[in-house]
Each structure stands twice: as C-alpha cells, then as structure tokens.
CSV table of C-alpha atoms and ligand atoms in Angstrom, one decimal:
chain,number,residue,atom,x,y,z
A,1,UNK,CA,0.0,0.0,0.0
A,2,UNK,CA,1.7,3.2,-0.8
A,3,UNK,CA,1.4,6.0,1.6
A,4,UNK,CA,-1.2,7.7,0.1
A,5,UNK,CA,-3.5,5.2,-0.3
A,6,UNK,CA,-3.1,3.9,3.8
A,7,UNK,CA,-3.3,7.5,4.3
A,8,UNK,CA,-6.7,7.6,2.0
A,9,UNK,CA,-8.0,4.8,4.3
A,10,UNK,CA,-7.6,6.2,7.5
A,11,UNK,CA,-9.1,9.1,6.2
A,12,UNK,CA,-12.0,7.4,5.4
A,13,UNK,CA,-12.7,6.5,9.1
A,14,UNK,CA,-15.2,5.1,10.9
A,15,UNK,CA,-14.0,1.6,10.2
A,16,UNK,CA,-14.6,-0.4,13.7
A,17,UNK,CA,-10.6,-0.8,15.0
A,18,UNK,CA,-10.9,-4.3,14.6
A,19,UNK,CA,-12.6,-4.4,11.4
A,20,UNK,CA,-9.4,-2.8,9.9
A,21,UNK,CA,-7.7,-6.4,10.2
A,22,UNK,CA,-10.3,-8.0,8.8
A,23,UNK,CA,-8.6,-10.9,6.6
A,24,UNK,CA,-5.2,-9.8,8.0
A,25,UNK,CA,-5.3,-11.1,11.6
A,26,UNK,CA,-7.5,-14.1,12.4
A,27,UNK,CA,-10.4,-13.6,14.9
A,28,UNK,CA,-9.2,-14.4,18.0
A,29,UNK,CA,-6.0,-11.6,17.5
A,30,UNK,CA,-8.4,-9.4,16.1
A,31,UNK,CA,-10.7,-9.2,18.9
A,32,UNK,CA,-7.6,-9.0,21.6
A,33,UNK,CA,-5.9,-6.1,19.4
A,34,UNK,CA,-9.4,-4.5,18.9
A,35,UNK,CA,-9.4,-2.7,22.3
A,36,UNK,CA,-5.9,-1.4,22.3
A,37,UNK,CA,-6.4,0.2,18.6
A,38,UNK,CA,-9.7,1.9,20.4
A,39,UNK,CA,-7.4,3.1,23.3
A,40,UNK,CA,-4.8,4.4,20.3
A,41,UNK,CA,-7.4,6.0,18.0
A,42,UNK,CA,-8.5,8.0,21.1
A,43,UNK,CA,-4.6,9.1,22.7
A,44,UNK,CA,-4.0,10.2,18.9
A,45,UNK,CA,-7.1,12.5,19.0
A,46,UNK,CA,-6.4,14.0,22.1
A,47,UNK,CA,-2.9,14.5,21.8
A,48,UNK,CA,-3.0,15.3,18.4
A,49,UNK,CA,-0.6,12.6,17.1
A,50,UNK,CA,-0.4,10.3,14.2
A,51,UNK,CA,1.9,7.1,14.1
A,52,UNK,CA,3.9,6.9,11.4
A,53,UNK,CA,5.1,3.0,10.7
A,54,UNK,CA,8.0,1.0,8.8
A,55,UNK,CA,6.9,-1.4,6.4
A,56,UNK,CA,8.9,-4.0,9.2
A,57,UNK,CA,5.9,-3.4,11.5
A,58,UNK,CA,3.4,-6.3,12.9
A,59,UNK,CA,0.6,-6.2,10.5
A,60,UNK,CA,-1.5,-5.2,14.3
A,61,UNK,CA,0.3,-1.9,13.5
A,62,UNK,CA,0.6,-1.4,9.7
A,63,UNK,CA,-2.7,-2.2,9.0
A,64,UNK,CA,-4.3,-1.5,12.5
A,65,UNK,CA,-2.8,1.8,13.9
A,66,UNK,CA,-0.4,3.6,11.1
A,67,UNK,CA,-1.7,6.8,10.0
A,68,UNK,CA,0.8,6.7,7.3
A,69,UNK,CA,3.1,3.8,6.6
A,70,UNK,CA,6.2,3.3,3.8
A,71,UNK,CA,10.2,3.0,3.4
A,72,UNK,CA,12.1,5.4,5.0
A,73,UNK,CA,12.5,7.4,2.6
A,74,UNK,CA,8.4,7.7,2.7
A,75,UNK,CA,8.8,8.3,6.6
A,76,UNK,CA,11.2,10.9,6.3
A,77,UNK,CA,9.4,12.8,4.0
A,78,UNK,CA,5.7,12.3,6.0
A,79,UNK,CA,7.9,14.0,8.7
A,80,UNK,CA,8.7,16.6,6.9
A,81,UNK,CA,5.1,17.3,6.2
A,82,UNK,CA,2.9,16.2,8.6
A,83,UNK,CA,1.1,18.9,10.5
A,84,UNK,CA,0.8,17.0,14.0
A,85,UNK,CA,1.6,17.8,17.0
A,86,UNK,CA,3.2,14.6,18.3
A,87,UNK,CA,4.7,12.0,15.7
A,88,UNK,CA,4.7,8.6,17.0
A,89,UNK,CA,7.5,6.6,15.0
A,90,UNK,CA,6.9,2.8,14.9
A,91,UNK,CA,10.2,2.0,13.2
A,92,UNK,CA,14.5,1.9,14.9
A,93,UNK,CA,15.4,5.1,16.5
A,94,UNK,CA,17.2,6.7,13.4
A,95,UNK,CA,14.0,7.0,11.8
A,96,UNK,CA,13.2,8.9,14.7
A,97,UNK,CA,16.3,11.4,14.9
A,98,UNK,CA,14.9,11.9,11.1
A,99,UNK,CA,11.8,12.8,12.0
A,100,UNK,CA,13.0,15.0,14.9
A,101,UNK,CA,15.6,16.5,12.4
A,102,UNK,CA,13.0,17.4,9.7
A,103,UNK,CA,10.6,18.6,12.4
A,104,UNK,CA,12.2,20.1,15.0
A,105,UNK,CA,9.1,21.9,16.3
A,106,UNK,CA,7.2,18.5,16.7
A,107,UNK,CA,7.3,16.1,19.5
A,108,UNK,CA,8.5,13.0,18.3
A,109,UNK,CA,8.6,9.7,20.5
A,110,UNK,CA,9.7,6.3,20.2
A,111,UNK,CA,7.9,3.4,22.1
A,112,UNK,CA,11.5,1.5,22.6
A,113,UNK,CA,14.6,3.7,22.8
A,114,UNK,CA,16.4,0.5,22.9
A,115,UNK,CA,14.8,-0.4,19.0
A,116,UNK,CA,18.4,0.2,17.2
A,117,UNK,CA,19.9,-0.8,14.4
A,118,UNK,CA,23.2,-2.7,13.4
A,119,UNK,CA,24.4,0.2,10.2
A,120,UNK,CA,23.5,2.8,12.5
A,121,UNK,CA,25.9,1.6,15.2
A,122,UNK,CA,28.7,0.8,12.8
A,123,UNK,CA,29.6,3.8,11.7
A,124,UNK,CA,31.4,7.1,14.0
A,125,UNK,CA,31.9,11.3,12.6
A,126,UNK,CA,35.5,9.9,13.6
A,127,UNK,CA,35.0,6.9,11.0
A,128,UNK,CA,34.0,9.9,8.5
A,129,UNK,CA,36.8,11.9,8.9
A,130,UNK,CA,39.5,9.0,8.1
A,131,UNK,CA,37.8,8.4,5.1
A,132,UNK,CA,37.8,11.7,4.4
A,133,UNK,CA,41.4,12.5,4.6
A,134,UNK,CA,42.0,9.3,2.8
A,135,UNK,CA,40.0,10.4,-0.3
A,136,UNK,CA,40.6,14.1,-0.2
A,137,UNK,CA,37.7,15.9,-1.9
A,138,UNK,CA,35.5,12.6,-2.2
A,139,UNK,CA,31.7,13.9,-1.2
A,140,UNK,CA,30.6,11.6,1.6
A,141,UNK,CA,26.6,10.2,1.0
A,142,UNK,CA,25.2,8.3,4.3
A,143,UNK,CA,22.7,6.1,4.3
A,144,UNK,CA,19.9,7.0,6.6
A,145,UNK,CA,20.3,4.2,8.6
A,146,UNK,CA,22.5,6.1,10.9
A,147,UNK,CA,22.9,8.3,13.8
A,148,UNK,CA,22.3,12.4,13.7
A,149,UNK,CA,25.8,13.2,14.3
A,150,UNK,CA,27.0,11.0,11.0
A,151,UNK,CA,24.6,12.5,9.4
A,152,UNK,CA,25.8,16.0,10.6
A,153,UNK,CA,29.0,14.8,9.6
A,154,UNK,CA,27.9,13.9,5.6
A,155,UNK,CA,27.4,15.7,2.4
A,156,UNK,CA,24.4,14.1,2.2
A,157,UNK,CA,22.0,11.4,2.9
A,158,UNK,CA,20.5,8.9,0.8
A,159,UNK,CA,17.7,5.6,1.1
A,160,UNK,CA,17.5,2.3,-0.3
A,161,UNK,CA,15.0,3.8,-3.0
A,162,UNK,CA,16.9,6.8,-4.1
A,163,UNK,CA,20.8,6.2,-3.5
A,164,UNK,CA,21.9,5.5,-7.2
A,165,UNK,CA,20.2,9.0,-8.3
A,166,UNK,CA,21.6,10.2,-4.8
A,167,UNK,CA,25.3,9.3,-6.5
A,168,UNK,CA,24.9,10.5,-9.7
A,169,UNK,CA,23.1,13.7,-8.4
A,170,UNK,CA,26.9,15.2,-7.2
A,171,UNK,CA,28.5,14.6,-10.6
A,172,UNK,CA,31.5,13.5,-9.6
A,173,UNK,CA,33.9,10.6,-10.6
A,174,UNK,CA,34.4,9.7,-7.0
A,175,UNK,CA,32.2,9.1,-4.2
A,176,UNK,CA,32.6,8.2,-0.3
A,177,UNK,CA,29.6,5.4,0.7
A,178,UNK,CA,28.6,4.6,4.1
A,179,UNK,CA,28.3,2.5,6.1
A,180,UNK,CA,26.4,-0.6,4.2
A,181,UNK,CA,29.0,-2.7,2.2
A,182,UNK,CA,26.5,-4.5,0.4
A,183,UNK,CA,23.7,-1.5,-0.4
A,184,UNK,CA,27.2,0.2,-1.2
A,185,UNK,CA,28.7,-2.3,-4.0
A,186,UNK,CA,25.0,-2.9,-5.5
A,187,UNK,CA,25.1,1.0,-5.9
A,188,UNK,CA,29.0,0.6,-7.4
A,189,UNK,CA,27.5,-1.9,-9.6
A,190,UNK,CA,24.8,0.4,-11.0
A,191,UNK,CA,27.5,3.6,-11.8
A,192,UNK,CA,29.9,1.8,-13.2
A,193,UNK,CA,31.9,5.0,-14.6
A,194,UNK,CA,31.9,6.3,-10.5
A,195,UNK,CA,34.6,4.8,-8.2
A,196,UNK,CA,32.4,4.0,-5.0
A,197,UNK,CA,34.9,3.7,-1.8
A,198,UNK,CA,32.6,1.4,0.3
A,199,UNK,CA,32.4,1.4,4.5
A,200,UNK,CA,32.6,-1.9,6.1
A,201,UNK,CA,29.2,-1.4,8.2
A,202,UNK,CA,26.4,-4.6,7.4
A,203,UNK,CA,23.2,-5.5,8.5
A,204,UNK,CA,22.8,-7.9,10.4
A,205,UNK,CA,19.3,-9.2,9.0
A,206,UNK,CA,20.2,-8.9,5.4
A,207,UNK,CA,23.3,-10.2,5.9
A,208,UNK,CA,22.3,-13.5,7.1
A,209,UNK,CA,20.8,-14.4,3.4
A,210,UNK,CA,23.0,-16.6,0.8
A,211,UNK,CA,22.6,-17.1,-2.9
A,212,UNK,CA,22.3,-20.6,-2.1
A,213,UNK,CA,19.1,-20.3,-0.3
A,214,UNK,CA,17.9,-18.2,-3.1
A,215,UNK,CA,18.7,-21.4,-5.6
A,216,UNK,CA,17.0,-23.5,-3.4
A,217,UNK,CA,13.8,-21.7,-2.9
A,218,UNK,CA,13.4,-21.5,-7.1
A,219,UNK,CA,14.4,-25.6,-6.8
A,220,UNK,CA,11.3,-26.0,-4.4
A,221,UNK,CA,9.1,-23.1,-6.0
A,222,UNK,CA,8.9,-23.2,-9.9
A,223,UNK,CA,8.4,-19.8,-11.3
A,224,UNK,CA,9.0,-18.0,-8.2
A,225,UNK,CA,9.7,-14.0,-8.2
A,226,UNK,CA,12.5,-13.1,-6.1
A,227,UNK,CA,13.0,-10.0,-4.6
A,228,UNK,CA,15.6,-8.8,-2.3
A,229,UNK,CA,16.6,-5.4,-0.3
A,230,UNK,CA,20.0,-4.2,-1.3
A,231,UNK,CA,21.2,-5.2,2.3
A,232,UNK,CA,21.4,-8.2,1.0
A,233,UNK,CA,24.9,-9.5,0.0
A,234,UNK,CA,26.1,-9.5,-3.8
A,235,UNK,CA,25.1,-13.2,-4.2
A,236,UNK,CA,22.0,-12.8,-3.3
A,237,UNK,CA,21.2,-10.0,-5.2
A,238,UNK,CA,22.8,-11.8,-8.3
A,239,UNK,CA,20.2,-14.8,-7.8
A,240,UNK,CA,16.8,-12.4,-7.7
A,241,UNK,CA,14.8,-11.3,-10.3
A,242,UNK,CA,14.1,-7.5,-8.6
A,243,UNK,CA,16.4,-5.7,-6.6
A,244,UNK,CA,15.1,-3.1,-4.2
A,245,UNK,CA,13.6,-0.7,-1.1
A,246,UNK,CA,11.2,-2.0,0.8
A,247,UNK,CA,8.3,0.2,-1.0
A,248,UNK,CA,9.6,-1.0,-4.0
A,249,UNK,CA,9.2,-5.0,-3.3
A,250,UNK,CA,5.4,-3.8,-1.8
A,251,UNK,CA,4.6,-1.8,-5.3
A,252,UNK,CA,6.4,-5.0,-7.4
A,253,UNK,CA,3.8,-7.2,-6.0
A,254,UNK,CA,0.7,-5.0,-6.1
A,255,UNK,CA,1.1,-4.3,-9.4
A,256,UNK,CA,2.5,-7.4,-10.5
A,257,UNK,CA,0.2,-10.2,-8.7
A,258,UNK,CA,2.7,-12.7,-9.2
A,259,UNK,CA,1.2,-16.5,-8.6
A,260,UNK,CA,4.3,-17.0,-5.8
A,261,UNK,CA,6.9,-14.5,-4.6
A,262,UNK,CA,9.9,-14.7,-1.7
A,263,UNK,CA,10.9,-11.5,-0.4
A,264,UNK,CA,14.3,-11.4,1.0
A,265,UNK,CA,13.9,-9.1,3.3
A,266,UNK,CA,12.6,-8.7,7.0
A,267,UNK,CA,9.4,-11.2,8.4
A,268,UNK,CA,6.8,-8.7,8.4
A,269,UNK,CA,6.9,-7.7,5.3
A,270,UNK,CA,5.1,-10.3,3.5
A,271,UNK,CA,2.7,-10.4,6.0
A,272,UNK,CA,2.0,-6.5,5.4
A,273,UNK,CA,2.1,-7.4,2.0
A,274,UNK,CA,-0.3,-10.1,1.6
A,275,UNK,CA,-3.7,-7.8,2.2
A,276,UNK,CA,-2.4,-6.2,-0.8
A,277,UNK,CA,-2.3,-9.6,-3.3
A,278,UNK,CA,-4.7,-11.9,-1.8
A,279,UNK,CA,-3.9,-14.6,-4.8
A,280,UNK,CA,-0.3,-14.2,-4.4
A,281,UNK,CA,1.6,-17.7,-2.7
A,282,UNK,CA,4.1,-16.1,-0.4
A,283,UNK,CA,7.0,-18.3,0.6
A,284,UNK,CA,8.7,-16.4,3.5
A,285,UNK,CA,12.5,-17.1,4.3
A,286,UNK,CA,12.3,-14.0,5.9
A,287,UNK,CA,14.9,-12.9,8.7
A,288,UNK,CA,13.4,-10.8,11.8
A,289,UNK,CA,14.8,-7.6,13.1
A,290,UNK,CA,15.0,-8.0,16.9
A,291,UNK,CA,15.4,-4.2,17.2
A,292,UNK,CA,12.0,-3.3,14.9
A,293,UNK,CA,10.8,-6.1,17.1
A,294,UNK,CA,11.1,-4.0,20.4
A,295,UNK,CA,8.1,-2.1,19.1
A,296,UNK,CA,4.5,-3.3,19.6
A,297,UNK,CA,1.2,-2.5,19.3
A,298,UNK,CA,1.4,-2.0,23.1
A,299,UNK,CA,4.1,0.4,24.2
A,300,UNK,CA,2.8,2.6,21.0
A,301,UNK,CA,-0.4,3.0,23.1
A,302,UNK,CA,1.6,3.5,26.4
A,303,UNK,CA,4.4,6.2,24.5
A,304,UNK,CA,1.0,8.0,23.9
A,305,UNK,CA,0.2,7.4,27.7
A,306,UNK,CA,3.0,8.6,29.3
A,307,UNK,CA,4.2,11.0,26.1
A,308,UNK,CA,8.0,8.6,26.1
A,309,UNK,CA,10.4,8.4,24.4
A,310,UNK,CA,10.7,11.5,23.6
A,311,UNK,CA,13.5,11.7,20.9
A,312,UNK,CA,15.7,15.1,21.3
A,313,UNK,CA,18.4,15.6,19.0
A,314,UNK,CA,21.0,18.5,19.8
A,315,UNK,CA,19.7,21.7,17.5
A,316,UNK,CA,23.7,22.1,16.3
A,317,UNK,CA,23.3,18.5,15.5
A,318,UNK,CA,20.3,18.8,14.3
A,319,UNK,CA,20.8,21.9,11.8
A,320,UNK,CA,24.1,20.2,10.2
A,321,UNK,CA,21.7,16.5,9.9
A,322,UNK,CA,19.1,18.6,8.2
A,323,UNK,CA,21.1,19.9,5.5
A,324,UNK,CA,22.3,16.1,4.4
A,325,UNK,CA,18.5,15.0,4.7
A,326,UNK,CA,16.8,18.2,2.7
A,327,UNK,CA,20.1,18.0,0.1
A,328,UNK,CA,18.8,14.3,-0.7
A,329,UNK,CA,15.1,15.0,-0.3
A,330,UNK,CA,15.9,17.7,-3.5
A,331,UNK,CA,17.2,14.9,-5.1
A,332,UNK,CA,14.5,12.0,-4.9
B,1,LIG,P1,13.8,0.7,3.4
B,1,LIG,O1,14.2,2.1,3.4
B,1,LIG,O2,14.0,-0.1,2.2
B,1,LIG,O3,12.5,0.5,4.0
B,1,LIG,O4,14.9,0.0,4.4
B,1,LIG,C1,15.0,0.3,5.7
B,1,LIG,C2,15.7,-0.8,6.5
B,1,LIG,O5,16.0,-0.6,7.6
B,1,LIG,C3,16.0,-2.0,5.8
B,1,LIG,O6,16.6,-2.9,6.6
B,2,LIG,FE1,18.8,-1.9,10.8
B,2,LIG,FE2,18.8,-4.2,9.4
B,2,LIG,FE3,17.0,-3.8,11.3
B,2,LIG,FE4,16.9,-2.4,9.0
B,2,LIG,S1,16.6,-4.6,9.3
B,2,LIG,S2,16.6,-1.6,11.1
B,2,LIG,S3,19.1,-2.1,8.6
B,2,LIG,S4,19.2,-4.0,11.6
C-alpha cells in the first residue's frame, strides 16, 4: 500500500478498530488487538498525534494503527510534512532522529529507545573523517540508517530507493559510501563509470541471506519471483529477479500479482504485503529484526500514555543533519 493510499484509508474513518484487520489477523488476534487500537485511536485525537510506521511493522500496526506507513524514505518525508503535533515513529530510533531533524518543532517519540539498528551503530563522525582525509575531496553520501551526528557529519543522505540518483546527483567521478558494504557495491554496480569507496558497516538481517538459499527456494518453488533489499549481499542480489527498497518489493507485487513470490527481506513484510495480493503464494525465508521487534502494538499506546520516548536531538546537530537530509530529499 503506498502512503497515500493507507493515508486515503484512514481518512476514510469510521471503520470499527478491529474491522481494519479484517482478513489480515484471524479472529481471536483481532478481537484481543481491537481494544488497544480503540485506546490508540483515542490518545491520537487527544494528543494530536499520528503514528507513522515502517513497512517492518506487525501487521497489528501497519494495517491496525499507522496513519501513514512506507520505506524510509516515505517516513522521512511524511515527517517533513505532517502537520501534528506529536509524531509517534513505529520504526528503529534513526528513523526517529529523522523525523525529529526534519521537524524540530514537533514532539517525536519512540515506544522503545532500545529499537536500534546494526548500520546505524557501525559507523562514528571519527569513521568519517578517516575516510575523508583518505579520499581528499570525495563527497561523503550516508545512508539514513544512521545516527544524527553522522549524518551532521555527511554531504548528504540517501535511502535504499533513491541512493543510485543520490550518486549520480553530485556529478563526480568519486564518491565516499557509508556505512552498508552491500547497499554500497549494488550502488557501485549500478554507476559503473563512479569509483564508489565502500564502508565496512552490514546488516545484520540482510546479511544472514545466501545465494544458495535463493537457488534453493526457485528448486522448491517453480516460477518463483524473487525480490531482495540491497542489504542483501552481492550473491543474493545476483540470484533475484528484482532488486530493491522495501516500497519498491510492496509496489512490485501490487502491481504485478505474481502466482508465488519470496521476499528477501525482514518477516513482516510479506505479512503487510499479503492484504495487498490476496492470490499471491508467499514463501517467506524471511529474517526478523530484533530491534523493529522492540516495538509493539502495546508500548505505541503506552508512549502515547506517558508521552515517552521522547527523541531530542541536539539543534547544532540537528541543523548540520538537516542539510544532508533536505540535500537528498531535492534529489528523490
Ligand atoms: P527501506 O528504506 O527499504 O524500508 O529499508 C530500511 C531498512 O532498515 C531495511 O533494513
Ligand atoms: Fe537496521 Fe537491518 Fe533492522 Fe533495517 S533490518 S533496522 S538495517 S538492523
């Protein structure tokens, strides 16, 4: 669903809470979710908060709770727009610090401050600097998936959906690409005529995925589509059929209705998915992210109690972020 249309659905309210999962939950979740969504429905109103979500949310809070839901790059910009009050983000805490960066007047909490993020934690501005006095001149693009203060420390920022046009935006023959190896040489691969110095930084969901499983799955699954997120490492990506961000593999299979599809990617995505292609066989090798775990349908409604996390980014910090972020929202 893209984020206009879950946004067209909220809109379109009174649905029952538990008449939203309807065909995604099965009763018996439905009607123990049901009251918590009520209790959410009415903390958003009175606080004047929406919940934005990442596609790696329990289907309890994509379909049930998110007033808006997408990729980050969708999240960032949603924060950018969004004219609430509070922001709830049910994603890791740098999709947070985003949010905070690109709305610095808004209250933004997290239900987990513990809900992390391996790329985010490999990567230091001390990290940056090295490389920069090592490739003199070299423009330094960051992945979102990382702290504020790397992002301070960037040229820009860029997402799984936009980071070739990201590279090829600065025109040069040279670029500095942190810190995902993998997302890093699948962009090298796609700019052939820009040298790409890649960071050592990895996910450790994506990471976990071999081309051999990928060989095996179209053994077992004739005529399987394969799609994987450019976490994934270079075999991997060699074996699949469609290569990309998570609102990418969610548009591939609306549109496409494919009879059987594996997404290589986190768990909840094919469950998020499947509302959206009812027909579709989904065969799930799926790998779970314990830190987009850490959020639940419960401690969103209690960070709407309480009003925690609260996410506060330093405004020095938080100025320097912004310009990476806005330089790449320009872009795509
Ligand atoms: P997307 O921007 O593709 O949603 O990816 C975010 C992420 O954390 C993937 O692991
Ligand atoms: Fe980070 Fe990987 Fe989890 Fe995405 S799936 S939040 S990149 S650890």
């Amino acid at each position: 669903m893209s984020a206009t249309a879950t946004a067209t659905a909220r809109a379109s309210l009174p649905v029952l809470p538990a008449d939203r999962l309807a065909g995604v939950l099965p009763d018996i979740e439905r009607h123990i979710v049901g009251p918590i969504i009520a209790d959410i429905e009415r903390l958003k109103q009175e606080r004047d908060a929406i919940v934005l979500a990442h596609n790696y949310m329990t289907p309890d809070i994509f379909h049930g709770v998110a007033d808006l839901a997408g990729d980050s790059l969708q999240l960032a910009r949603m924060a950018a727009e969004t004219d609430a009050s509070v922001i709830v983000m049910a994603g890791v805490h740098f999709m947070a610090e985003t949010a905070k960066i690109l709305s610095p007047d808004r209250t933004v909490l997290i239900p987990d401050l513990k809900a992390g993020c391996s790329l985010a934690e490999s990567i230091t501005p001390d990290d940056i600097a090295q490389l920069r006095r090592a490739h003199p001149g070299a423009p330094v693009i960051t992945y979102v998936n990382t702290s504020a203060a790397v992002k301070a420390a960037s040229d820009i920022t860029c997402t799984s959906s936009n980071a070739v046009e990201v590279v090829r935006s600065l025109g040069t023959d040279k670029v500095i690409f942190i810190p995902d190896r993998y997302l890093g040489s699948w962009v090298a691969s796609q700019v052939p005529d820009i040298e790409v110095v890649i960071y050592d930084g990895a996910c450790e969901v994506h990471e976990r995925f071999t081309g051999a499983e990928v060989e095996e799955l179209r053994t077992l699954h004739d005529g399987v589509a394969v799609l994987a997120h450019p976490e994934c490492p270079p075999d991997v990506l060699a074996a699949a059929d469609v290569v990309g961000s998570t609102k990418l593999m969610h548009d591939w299979v609306r549109d496409h209705q494919p009879s059987s599809v594996a997404m290589i990617t986190e768990c909840s995505m094919a469950d998020n998915v499947a509302a959206d292609a009812p027909e579709t066989e989904f065969i799930r090798p799926c790998n779970m992210c314990p830190h987009m775990k850490r959020i639940t349908i419960q401690n969103i409604r209690t960070s709407l109690e309480t009003m925690t996390h609260e996410v506060v980014v330093d405004p020095d910090t938080a100025a320097r972020a912004r310009r990476a972020v806005e330089a790449m929202l320009a872009v795509a």
